[in-house]
PDB file of N, CA, C and O in Angstrom:
ATOM      1  N   MET A 168       4.804  70.700  19.854  1.00 80.00           N
ATOM      2  CA  MET A 168       4.617  69.259  19.931  1.00 80.00           C
ATOM      3  C   MET A 168       3.129  68.941  19.835  1.00 80.00           C
ATOM      4  O   MET A 168       2.300  69.598  20.454  1.00 80.00           O
ATOM      5  N   LEU A 169       2.819  67.947  19.053  1.00 78.00           N
ATOM      6  CA  LEU A 169       1.428  67.539  18.888  1.00 78.00           C
ATOM      7  C   LEU A 169       0.986  66.672  20.064  1.00 78.00           C
ATOM      8  O   LEU A 169       1.720  65.804  20.516  1.00 78.00           O
ATOM      9  N   THR A 170      -0.232  66.925  20.493  1.00 83.00           N
ATOM     10  CA  THR A 170      -0.818  66.086  21.531  1.00 83.00           C
ATOM     11  C   THR A 170      -1.736  65.070  20.874  1.00 83.00           C
ATOM     12  O   THR A 170      -2.046  65.172  19.675  1.00 83.00           O
ATOM     13  N   LYS A 171      -2.204  64.109  21.639  1.00 78.00           N
ATOM     14  CA  LYS A 171      -3.152  63.130  21.109  1.00 78.00           C
ATOM     15  C   LYS A 171      -4.425  63.820  20.633  1.00 78.00           C
ATOM     16  O   LYS A 171      -5.005  63.434  19.619  1.00 78.00           O
ATOM     17  N   ASP A 172      -4.844  64.851  21.363  1.00 85.00           N
ATOM     18  CA  ASP A 172      -6.044  65.590  20.959  1.00 85.00           C
ATOM     19  C   ASP A 172      -5.842  66.305  19.625  1.00 85.00           C
ATOM     20  O   ASP A 172      -6.766  66.377  18.802  1.00 85.00           O
ATOM     21  N   ASP A 173      -4.637  66.849  19.399  1.00 86.00           N
ATOM     22  CA  ASP A 173      -4.342  67.501  18.122  1.00 86.00           C
ATOM     23  C   ASP A 173      -4.432  66.509  16.969  1.00 86.00           C
ATOM     24  O   ASP A 173      -5.002  66.806  15.914  1.00 86.00           O
ATOM     25  N   VAL A 174      -3.859  65.338  17.166  1.00 80.00           N
ATOM     26  CA  VAL A 174      -3.888  64.305  16.128  1.00 80.00           C
ATOM     27  C   VAL A 174      -5.326  63.857  15.874  1.00 80.00           C
ATOM     28  O   VAL A 174      -5.756  63.721  14.722  1.00 80.00           O
ATOM     29  N   LEU A 175      -6.089  63.663  16.940  1.00 80.00           N
ATOM     30  CA  LEU A 175      -7.480  63.260  16.800  1.00 80.00           C
ATOM     31  C   LEU A 175      -8.283  64.310  16.051  1.00 80.00           C
ATOM     32  O   LEU A 175      -9.048  63.984  15.141  1.00 80.00           O
ATOM     33  N   GLU A 176      -8.113  65.569  16.387  1.00 87.00           N
ATOM     34  CA  GLU A 176      -8.819  66.655  15.694  1.00 87.00           C
ATOM     35  C   GLU A 176      -8.476  66.658  14.211  1.00 87.00           C
ATOM     36  O   GLU A 176      -9.354  66.828  13.363  1.00 87.00           O
ATOM     37  N   THR A 177      -7.199  66.480  13.904  1.00 84.00           N
ATOM     38  CA  THR A 177      -6.759  66.470  12.504  1.00 84.00           C
ATOM     39  C   THR A 177      -7.361  65.300  11.741  1.00 84.00           C
ATOM     40  O   THR A 177      -7.851  65.462  10.615  1.00 84.00           O
ATOM     41  N   LEU A 178      -7.356  64.114  12.349  1.00 82.00           N
ATOM     42  CA  LEU A 178      -7.945  62.945  11.690  1.00 82.00           C
ATOM     43  C   LEU A 178      -9.445  63.130  11.467  1.00 82.00           C
ATOM     44  O   LEU A 178      -9.976  62.777  10.406  1.00 82.00           O
ATOM     45  N   LEU A 179     -10.135  63.690  12.448  1.00 85.00           N
ATOM     46  CA  LEU A 179     -11.571  63.919  12.300  1.00 85.00           C
ATOM     47  C   LEU A 179     -11.865  64.949  11.216  1.00 85.00           C
ATOM     48  O   LEU A 179     -12.828  64.799  10.454  1.00 85.00           O
ATOM     49  N   LEU A 180     -11.035  65.974  11.122  1.00 88.00           N
ATOM     50  CA  LEU A 180     -11.203  66.967  10.067  1.00 88.00           C
ATOM     51  C   LEU A 180     -11.001  66.328   8.703  1.00 88.00           C
ATOM     52  O   LEU A 180     -11.768  66.579   7.763  1.00 88.00           O
ATOM     53  N   GLU A 181      -9.972  65.499   8.577  1.00 84.00           N
ATOM     54  CA  GLU A 181      -9.723  64.796   7.316  1.00 84.00           C
ATOM     55  C   GLU A 181     -10.895  63.891   6.947  1.00 84.00           C
ATOM     56  O   GLU A 181     -11.286  63.799   5.776  1.00 84.00           O
ATOM     57  N   CYS A 182     -11.480  63.230   7.937  1.00 84.00           N
ATOM     58  CA  CYS A 182     -12.661  62.388   7.684  1.00 84.00           C
ATOM     59  C   CYS A 182     -13.820  63.229   7.174  1.00 84.00           C
ATOM     60  O   CYS A 182     -14.509  62.843   6.224  1.00 84.00           O
ATOM     61  N   ASP A 183     -14.041  64.377   7.797  1.00 89.00           N
ATOM     62  CA  ASP A 183     -15.115  65.270   7.356  1.00 89.00           C
ATOM     63  C   ASP A 183     -14.896  65.738   5.920  1.00 89.00           C
ATOM     64  O   ASP A 183     -15.841  65.807   5.126  1.00 89.00           O
ATOM     65  N   ILE A 184     -13.659  66.052   5.576  1.00 87.00           N
ATOM     66  CA  ILE A 184     -13.340  66.487   4.209  1.00 87.00           C
ATOM     67  C   ILE A 184     -13.614  65.359   3.218  1.00 87.00           C
ATOM     68  O   ILE A 184     -14.228  65.574   2.164  1.00 87.00           O
ATOM     69  N   CYS A 185     -13.179  64.138   3.545  1.00 86.00           N
ATOM     70  CA  CYS A 185     -13.405  62.989   2.657  1.00 86.00           C
ATOM     71  C   CYS A 185     -14.896  62.722   2.464  1.00 86.00           C
ATOM     72  O   CYS A 185     -15.343  62.459   1.341  1.00 86.00           O
ATOM     73  N   ILE A 186     -15.656  62.789   3.528  1.00 89.00           N
ATOM     74  CA  ILE A 186     -17.108  62.565   3.437  1.00 89.00           C
ATOM     75  C   ILE A 186     -17.748  63.648   2.576  1.00 89.00           C
ATOM     76  O   ILE A 186     -18.591  63.359   1.716  1.00 89.00           O
ATOM     77  N   HIS A 187     -17.333  64.902   2.754  1.00 92.00           N
ATOM     78  CA  HIS A 187     -17.872  65.999   1.955  1.00 92.00           C
ATOM     79  C   HIS A 187     -17.565  65.787   0.469  1.00 92.00           C
ATOM     80  O   HIS A 187     -18.443  65.956  -0.385  1.00 92.00           O
ATOM     81  N   LEU A 188     -16.324  65.415   0.160  1.00 89.00           N
ATOM     82  CA  LEU A 188     -15.952  65.182  -1.236  1.00 89.00           C
ATOM     83  C   LEU A 188     -16.724  64.006  -1.826  1.00 89.00           C
ATOM     84  O   LEU A 188     -17.194  64.067  -2.970  1.00 89.00           O
ATOM     85  N   PHE A 189     -16.876  62.922  -1.054  1.00 90.00           N
ATOM     86  CA  PHE A 189     -17.625  61.759  -1.523  1.00 90.00           C
ATOM     87  C   PHE A 189     -19.080  62.136  -1.817  1.00 90.00           C
ATOM     88  O   PHE A 189     -19.641  61.722  -2.838  1.00 90.00           O
ATOM     89  N   ASP A 190     -19.674  62.932  -0.943  1.00 93.00           N
ATOM     90  CA  ASP A 190     -21.066  63.337  -1.132  1.00 93.00           C
ATOM     91  C   ASP A 190     -21.263  64.159  -2.401  1.00 93.00           C
ATOM     92  O   ASP A 190     -22.371  64.227  -2.935  1.00 93.00           O
ATOM     93  N   ASN A 191     -20.205  64.789  -2.891  1.00 94.00           N
ATOM     94  CA  ASN A 191     -20.317  65.635  -4.079  1.00 94.00           C
ATOM     95  C   ASN A 191     -19.892  64.942  -5.374  1.00 94.00           C
ATOM     96  O   ASN A 191     -19.849  65.580  -6.418  1.00 94.00           O
ATOM     97  N   LEU A 192     -19.602  63.648  -5.308  1.00 93.00           N
ATOM     98  CA  LEU A 192     -19.239  62.921  -6.522  1.00 93.00           C
ATOM     99  C   LEU A 192     -20.459  62.742  -7.417  1.00 93.00           C
ATOM    100  O   LEU A 192     -21.535  62.373  -6.938  1.00 93.00           O
ATOM    101  N   PRO A 193     -20.312  62.983  -8.712  1.00 94.00           N
ATOM    102  CA  PRO A 193     -21.423  62.733  -9.621  1.00 94.00           C
ATOM    103  C   PRO A 193     -21.626  61.223  -9.830  1.00 94.00           C
ATOM    104  O   PRO A 193     -20.728  60.423  -9.553  1.00 94.00           O
ATOM    105  N   ALA A 194     -22.774  60.864 -10.321  1.00 92.00           N
ATOM    106  CA  ALA A 194     -23.076  59.453 -10.588  1.00 92.00           C
ATOM    107  C   ALA A 194     -22.050  58.887 -11.567  1.00 92.00           C
ATOM    108  O   ALA A 194     -21.663  59.545 -12.538  1.00 92.00           O
ATOM    109  N   GLY A 195     -21.600  57.671 -11.306  1.00 91.00           N
ATOM    110  CA  GLY A 195     -20.642  57.016 -12.191  1.00 91.00           C
ATOM    111  C   GLY A 195     -19.194  57.411 -11.960  1.00 91.00           C
ATOM    112  O   GLY A 195     -18.306  56.939 -12.673  1.00 91.00           O
ATOM    113  N   ALA A 196     -18.924  58.261 -10.980  1.00 94.00           N
ATOM    114  CA  ALA A 196     -17.563  58.755 -10.760  1.00 94.00           C
ATOM    115  C   ALA A 196     -16.664  57.742 -10.065  1.00 94.00           C
ATOM    116  O   ALA A 196     -15.450  57.896 -10.081  1.00 94.00           O
ATOM    117  N   LEU A 197     -17.240  56.708  -9.458  1.00 93.00           N
ATOM    118  CA  LEU A 197     -16.408  55.745  -8.728  1.00 93.00           C
ATOM    119  C   LEU A 197     -15.477  54.961  -9.645  1.00 93.00           C
ATOM    120  O   LEU A 197     -14.417  54.513  -9.222  1.00 93.00           O
ATOM    121  N   ASP A 198     -15.837  54.800 -10.899  1.00 94.00           N
ATOM    122  CA  ASP A 198     -15.007  54.063 -11.847  1.00 94.00           C
ATOM    123  C   ASP A 198     -14.013  54.950 -12.591  1.00 94.00           C
ATOM    124  O   ASP A 198     -13.203  54.450 -13.367  1.00 94.00           O
ATOM    125  N   TYR A 199     -14.070  56.272 -12.353  1.00 94.00           N
ATOM    126  CA  TYR A 199     -13.183  57.202 -13.058  1.00 94.00           C
ATOM    127  C   TYR A 199     -11.724  56.950 -12.676  1.00 94.00           C
ATOM    128  O   TYR A 199     -11.380  56.809 -11.517  1.00 94.00           O
ATOM    129  N   ARG A 200     -10.879  56.864 -13.690  1.00 95.00           N
ATOM    130  CA  ARG A 200      -9.436  56.650 -13.504  1.00 95.00           C
ATOM    131  C   ARG A 200      -8.734  57.656 -14.420  1.00 95.00           C
ATOM    132  O   ARG A 200      -8.863  57.578 -15.642  1.00 95.00           O
ATOM    133  N   PRO A 201      -8.004  58.647 -13.845  1.00 93.00           N
ATOM    134  CA  PRO A 201      -7.376  59.685 -14.674  1.00 93.00           C
ATOM    135  C   PRO A 201      -6.486  59.128 -15.779  1.00 93.00           C
ATOM    136  O   PRO A 201      -6.532  59.607 -16.908  1.00 93.00           O
ATOM    137  N   THR A 202      -5.666  58.158 -15.457  1.00 95.00           N
ATOM    138  CA  THR A 202      -4.853  57.461 -16.449  1.00 95.00           C
ATOM    139  C   THR A 202      -4.880  55.984 -16.089  1.00 95.00           C
ATOM    140  O   THR A 202      -5.195  55.632 -14.948  1.00 95.00           O
ATOM    141  N   PRO A 203      -4.555  55.104 -17.016  1.00 95.00           N
ATOM    142  CA  PRO A 203      -4.621  53.667 -16.720  1.00 95.00           C
ATOM    143  C   PRO A 203      -3.781  53.225 -15.523  1.00 95.00           C
ATOM    144  O   PRO A 203      -4.127  52.261 -14.841  1.00 95.00           O
ATOM    145  N   SER A 204      -2.703  53.927 -15.230  1.00 95.00           N
ATOM    146  CA  SER A 204      -1.843  53.502 -14.124  1.00 95.00           C
ATOM    147  C   SER A 204      -2.233  54.113 -12.773  1.00 95.00           C
ATOM    148  O   SER A 204      -1.636  53.767 -11.758  1.00 95.00           O
ATOM    149  N   GLN A 205      -3.225  54.997 -12.765  1.00 95.00           N
ATOM    150  CA  GLN A 205      -3.637  55.623 -11.506  1.00 95.00           C
ATOM    151  C   GLN A 205      -4.843  54.922 -10.909  1.00 95.00           C
ATOM    152  O   GLN A 205      -5.570  54.216 -11.599  1.00 95.00           O
ATOM    153  N   ARG A 206      -5.045  55.129  -9.602  1.00 93.00           N
ATOM    154  CA  ARG A 206      -6.182  54.521  -8.912  1.00 93.00           C
ATOM    155  C   ARG A 206      -7.489  55.115  -9.412  1.00 93.00           C
ATOM    156  O   ARG A 206      -7.569  56.289  -9.752  1.00 93.00           O
ATOM    157  N   SER A 207      -8.535  54.282  -9.400  1.00 95.00           N
ATOM    158  CA  SER A 207      -9.866  54.789  -9.676  1.00 95.00           C
ATOM    159  C   SER A 207     -10.351  55.537  -8.434  1.00 95.00           C
ATOM    160  O   SER A 207      -9.742  55.449  -7.359  1.00 95.00           O
ATOM    161  N   THR A 208     -11.431  56.252  -8.557  1.00 93.00           N
ATOM    162  CA  THR A 208     -11.981  56.974  -7.415  1.00 93.00           C
ATOM    163  C   THR A 208     -12.317  56.008  -6.286  1.00 93.00           C
ATOM    164  O   THR A 208     -12.013  56.278  -5.121  1.00 93.00           O
ATOM    165  N   LEU A 209     -12.901  54.869  -6.605  1.00 92.00           N
ATOM    166  CA  LEU A 209     -13.238  53.876  -5.580  1.00 92.00           C
ATOM    167  C   LEU A 209     -11.985  53.341  -4.900  1.00 92.00           C
ATOM    168  O   LEU A 209     -11.939  53.233  -3.669  1.00 92.00           O
ATOM    169  N   GLU A 210     -10.955  53.033  -5.675  1.00 91.00           N
ATOM    170  CA  GLU A 210      -9.704  52.541  -5.094  1.00 91.00           C
ATOM    171  C   GLU A 210      -9.069  53.600  -4.188  1.00 91.00           C
ATOM    172  O   GLU A 210      -8.535  53.282  -3.125  1.00 91.00           O
ATOM    173  N   LEU A 211      -9.144  54.856  -4.610  1.00 89.00           N
ATOM    174  CA  LEU A 211      -8.596  55.944  -3.804  1.00 89.00           C
ATOM    175  C   LEU A 211      -9.356  56.083  -2.488  1.00 89.00           C
ATOM    176  O   LEU A 211      -8.749  56.241  -1.422  1.00 89.00           O
ATOM    177  N   LEU A 212     -10.678  55.983  -2.536  1.00 86.00           N
ATOM    178  CA  LEU A 212     -11.472  56.059  -1.314  1.00 86.00           C
ATOM    179  C   LEU A 212     -11.144  54.904  -0.366  1.00 86.00           C
ATOM    180  O   LEU A 212     -11.038  55.094   0.850  1.00 86.00           O
ATOM    181  N   ARG A 213     -10.967  53.716  -0.924  1.00 85.00           N
ATOM    182  CA  ARG A 213     -10.595  52.566  -0.087  1.00 85.00           C
ATOM    183  C   ARG A 213      -9.231  52.781   0.549  1.00 85.00           C
ATOM    184  O   ARG A 213      -9.023  52.481   1.722  1.00 85.00           O
ATOM    185  N   TYR A 214      -8.283  53.303  -0.219  1.00 84.00           N
ATOM    186  CA  TYR A 214      -6.944  53.554   0.308  1.00 84.00           C
ATOM    187  C   TYR A 214      -6.987  54.592   1.423  1.00 84.00           C
ATOM    188  O   TYR A 214      -6.390  54.399   2.488  1.00 84.00           O
ATOM    189  N   VAL A 215      -7.682  55.684   1.197  1.00 82.00           N
ATOM    190  CA  VAL A 215      -7.748  56.755   2.188  1.00 82.00           C
ATOM    191  C   VAL A 215      -8.418  56.260   3.467  1.00 82.00           C
ATOM    192  O   VAL A 215      -7.960  56.559   4.574  1.00 82.00           O
ATOM    193  N   SER A 216      -9.476  55.475   3.330  1.00 79.00           N
ATOM    194  CA  SER A 216     -10.172  54.986   4.527  1.00 79.00           C
ATOM    195  C   SER A 216      -9.304  53.999   5.301  1.00 79.00           C
ATOM    196  O   SER A 216      -9.300  53.992   6.520  1.00 79.00           O
ATOM    197  N   PHE A 217      -8.526  53.189   4.605  1.00 79.00           N
ATOM    198  CA  PHE A 217      -7.657  52.243   5.300  1.00 79.00           C
ATOM    199  C   PHE A 217      -6.449  52.932   5.928  1.00 79.00           C
ATOM    200  O   PHE A 217      -6.041  52.596   7.043  1.00 79.00           O
ATOM    201  N   SER A 218      -5.860  53.881   5.208  1.00 79.00           N
ATOM    202  CA  SER A 218      -4.610  54.454   5.698  1.00 79.00           C
ATOM    203  C   SER A 218      -4.785  55.124   7.061  1.00 79.00           C
ATOM    204  O   SER A 218      -3.916  55.002   7.917  1.00 79.00           O
ATOM    205  N   GLY A 219      -5.892  55.792   7.280  1.00 76.00           N
ATOM    206  CA  GLY A 219      -6.145  56.399   8.587  1.00 76.00           C
ATOM    207  C   GLY A 219      -6.337  55.359   9.668  1.00 76.00           C
ATOM    208  O   GLY A 219      -5.712  55.415  10.733  1.00 76.00           O
ATOM    209  N   ALA A 220      -7.175  54.379   9.394  1.00 77.00           N
ATOM    210  CA  ALA A 220      -7.447  53.324  10.375  1.00 77.00           C
ATOM    211  C   ALA A 220      -6.203  52.470  10.605  1.00 77.00           C
ATOM    212  O   ALA A 220      -5.903  52.082  11.740  1.00 77.00           O
ATOM    213  N   GLY A 221      -5.471  52.182   9.557  1.00 80.00           N
ATOM    214  CA  GLY A 221      -4.250  51.390   9.686  1.00 80.00           C
ATOM    215  C   GLY A 221      -3.190  52.114  10.488  1.00 80.00           C
ATOM    216  O   GLY A 221      -2.487  51.514  11.300  1.00 80.00           O
ATOM    217  N   PHE A 222      -3.090  53.420  10.284  1.00 78.00           N
ATOM    218  CA  PHE A 222      -2.138  54.227  11.040  1.00 78.00           C
ATOM    219  C   PHE A 222      -2.473  54.191  12.532  1.00 78.00           C
ATOM    220  O   PHE A 222      -1.598  53.970  13.372  1.00 78.00           O
ATOM    221  N   VAL A 223      -3.734  54.395  12.853  1.00 77.00           N
ATOM    222  CA  VAL A 223      -4.157  54.393  14.259  1.00 77.00           C
ATOM    223  C   VAL A 223      -3.894  53.026  14.895  1.00 77.00           C
ATOM    224  O   VAL A 223      -3.374  52.932  16.011  1.00 77.00           O
ATOM    225  N   ALA A 224      -4.225  51.956  14.186  1.00 78.00           N
ATOM    226  CA  ALA A 224      -3.992  50.610  14.717  1.00 78.00           C
ATOM    227  C   ALA A 224      -2.503  50.361  14.950  1.00 78.00           C
ATOM    228  O   ALA A 224      -2.117  49.768  15.960  1.00 78.00           O
ATOM    229  N   ALA A 225      -1.650  50.825  14.034  1.00 80.00           N
ATOM    230  CA  ALA A 225      -0.209  50.636  14.185  1.00 80.00           C
ATOM    231  C   ALA A 225       0.336  51.427  15.363  1.00 80.00           C
ATOM    232  O   ALA A 225       1.182  50.936  16.114  1.00 80.00           O
ATOM    233  N   VAL A 226      -0.157  52.637  15.544  1.00 78.00           N
ATOM    234  CA  VAL A 226       0.303  53.457  16.666  1.00 78.00           C
ATOM    235  C   VAL A 226      -0.126  52.828  17.988  1.00 78.00           C
ATOM    236  O   VAL A 226       0.659  52.744  18.933  1.00 78.00           O
ATOM    237  N   ILE A 227      -1.371  52.370  18.044  1.00 80.00           N
ATOM    238  CA  ILE A 227      -1.875  51.766  19.282  1.00 80.00           C
ATOM    239  C   ILE A 227      -1.113  50.487  19.616  1.00 80.00           C
ATOM    240  O   ILE A 227      -0.722  50.261  20.755  1.00 80.00           O
ATOM    241  N   SER A 228      -0.882  49.654  18.604  1.00 81.00           N
ATOM    242  CA  SER A 228      -0.187  48.387  18.854  1.00 81.00           C
ATOM    243  C   SER A 228       1.320  48.577  19.005  1.00 81.00           C
ATOM    244  O   SER A 228       1.999  47.723  19.560  1.00 81.00           O
ATOM    245  N   GLY A 229       1.833  49.691  18.477  1.00 82.00           N
ATOM    246  CA  GLY A 229       3.264  49.929  18.523  1.00 82.00           C
ATOM    247  C   GLY A 229       4.047  49.070  17.549  1.00 82.00           C
ATOM    248  O   GLY A 229       5.252  48.908  17.670  1.00 82.00           O
ATOM    249  N   ASP A 230       3.348  48.526  16.552  1.00 82.00           N
ATOM    250  CA  ASP A 230       3.972  47.608  15.606  1.00 82.00           C
ATOM    251  C   ASP A 230       3.472  47.911  14.204  1.00 82.00           C
ATOM    252  O   ASP A 230       2.275  47.771  13.919  1.00 82.00           O
ATOM    253  N   TRP A 231       4.377  48.330  13.309  1.00 83.00           N
ATOM    254  CA  TRP A 231       3.963  48.671  11.949  1.00 83.00           C
ATOM    255  C   TRP A 231       3.607  47.447  11.115  1.00 83.00           C
ATOM    256  O   TRP A 231       3.046  47.570  10.031  1.00 83.00           O
ATOM    257  N   ALA A 232       3.917  46.263  11.620  1.00 84.00           N
ATOM    258  CA  ALA A 232       3.507  45.042  10.907  1.00 84.00           C
ATOM    259  C   ALA A 232       1.991  44.983  10.826  1.00 84.00           C
ATOM    260  O   ALA A 232       1.438  44.444   9.854  1.00 84.00           O
ATOM    261  N   THR A 233       1.294  45.541  11.809  1.00 75.00           N
ATOM    262  CA  THR A 233      -0.168  45.609  11.798  1.00 75.00           C
ATOM    263  C   THR A 233      -0.653  46.351  10.552  1.00 75.00           C
ATOM    264  O   THR A 233      -1.586  45.914   9.875  1.00 75.00           O
ATOM    265  N   TYR A 234      -0.003  47.466  10.241  1.00 79.00           N
ATOM    266  CA  TYR A 234      -0.363  48.265   9.074  1.00 79.00           C
ATOM    267  C   TYR A 234      -0.109  47.484   7.790  1.00 79.00           C
ATOM    268  O   TYR A 234      -0.952  47.446   6.899  1.00 79.00           O
ATOM    269  N   THR A 235       1.055  46.847   7.711  1.00 81.00           N
ATOM    270  CA  THR A 235       1.421  46.088   6.524  1.00 81.00           C
ATOM    271  C   THR A 235       0.461  44.928   6.285  1.00 81.00           C
ATOM    272  O   THR A 235       0.038  44.698   5.145  1.00 81.00           O
ATOM    273  N   GLU A 236       0.109  44.216   7.335  1.00 77.00           N
ATOM    274  CA  GLU A 236      -0.833  43.098   7.202  1.00 77.00           C
ATOM    275  C   GLU A 236      -2.186  43.586   6.703  1.00 77.00           C
ATOM    276  O   GLU A 236      -2.814  42.961   5.844  1.00 77.00           O
ATOM    277  N   GLY A 237      -2.652  44.701   7.238  1.00 74.00           N
ATOM    278  CA  GLY A 237      -3.930  45.250   6.796  1.00 74.00           C
ATOM    279  C   GLY A 237      -3.889  45.734   5.363  1.00 74.00           C
ATOM    280  O   GLY A 237      -4.859  45.557   4.623  1.00 74.00           O
ATOM    281  N   ALA A 238      -2.788  46.320   4.968  1.00 75.00           N
ATOM    282  CA  ALA A 238      -2.641  46.810   3.594  1.00 75.00           C
ATOM    283  C   ALA A 238      -2.656  45.657   2.600  1.00 75.00           C
ATOM    284  O   ALA A 238      -3.236  45.754   1.522  1.00 75.00           O
ATOM    285  N   GLU A 239      -2.030  44.559   2.977  1.00 76.00           N
ATOM    286  CA  GLU A 239      -2.007  43.398   2.089  1.00 76.00           C
ATOM    287  C   GLU A 239      -3.384  42.742   1.968  1.00 76.00           C
ATOM    288  O   GLU A 239      -3.722  42.197   0.928  1.00 76.00           O
ATOM    289  N   ALA A 240      -4.150  42.788   3.048  1.00 70.00           N
ATOM    290  CA  ALA A 240      -5.492  42.196   3.030  1.00 70.00           C
ATOM    291  C   ALA A 240      -6.399  43.005   2.144  1.00 70.00           C
ATOM    292  O   ALA A 240      -7.243  42.530   1.463  1.00 70.00           O
TER     293      ALA A 240
END
């Protein structure tokens, strides 16, 4: 069973990985889109940063509507 500390450690590790990957992006990579229907690098970074924060907010509030409202914004 996962504890709150386990979840926190995992989220922090994921944040460290995202920051490391962002730091290694070449210039001009934020506009890169593998195919027209896929997210650009910038859109992907925005999604990843929101999904973690939105998940935590939904868990704390106990209401997934919080996540949905944030995603729509």
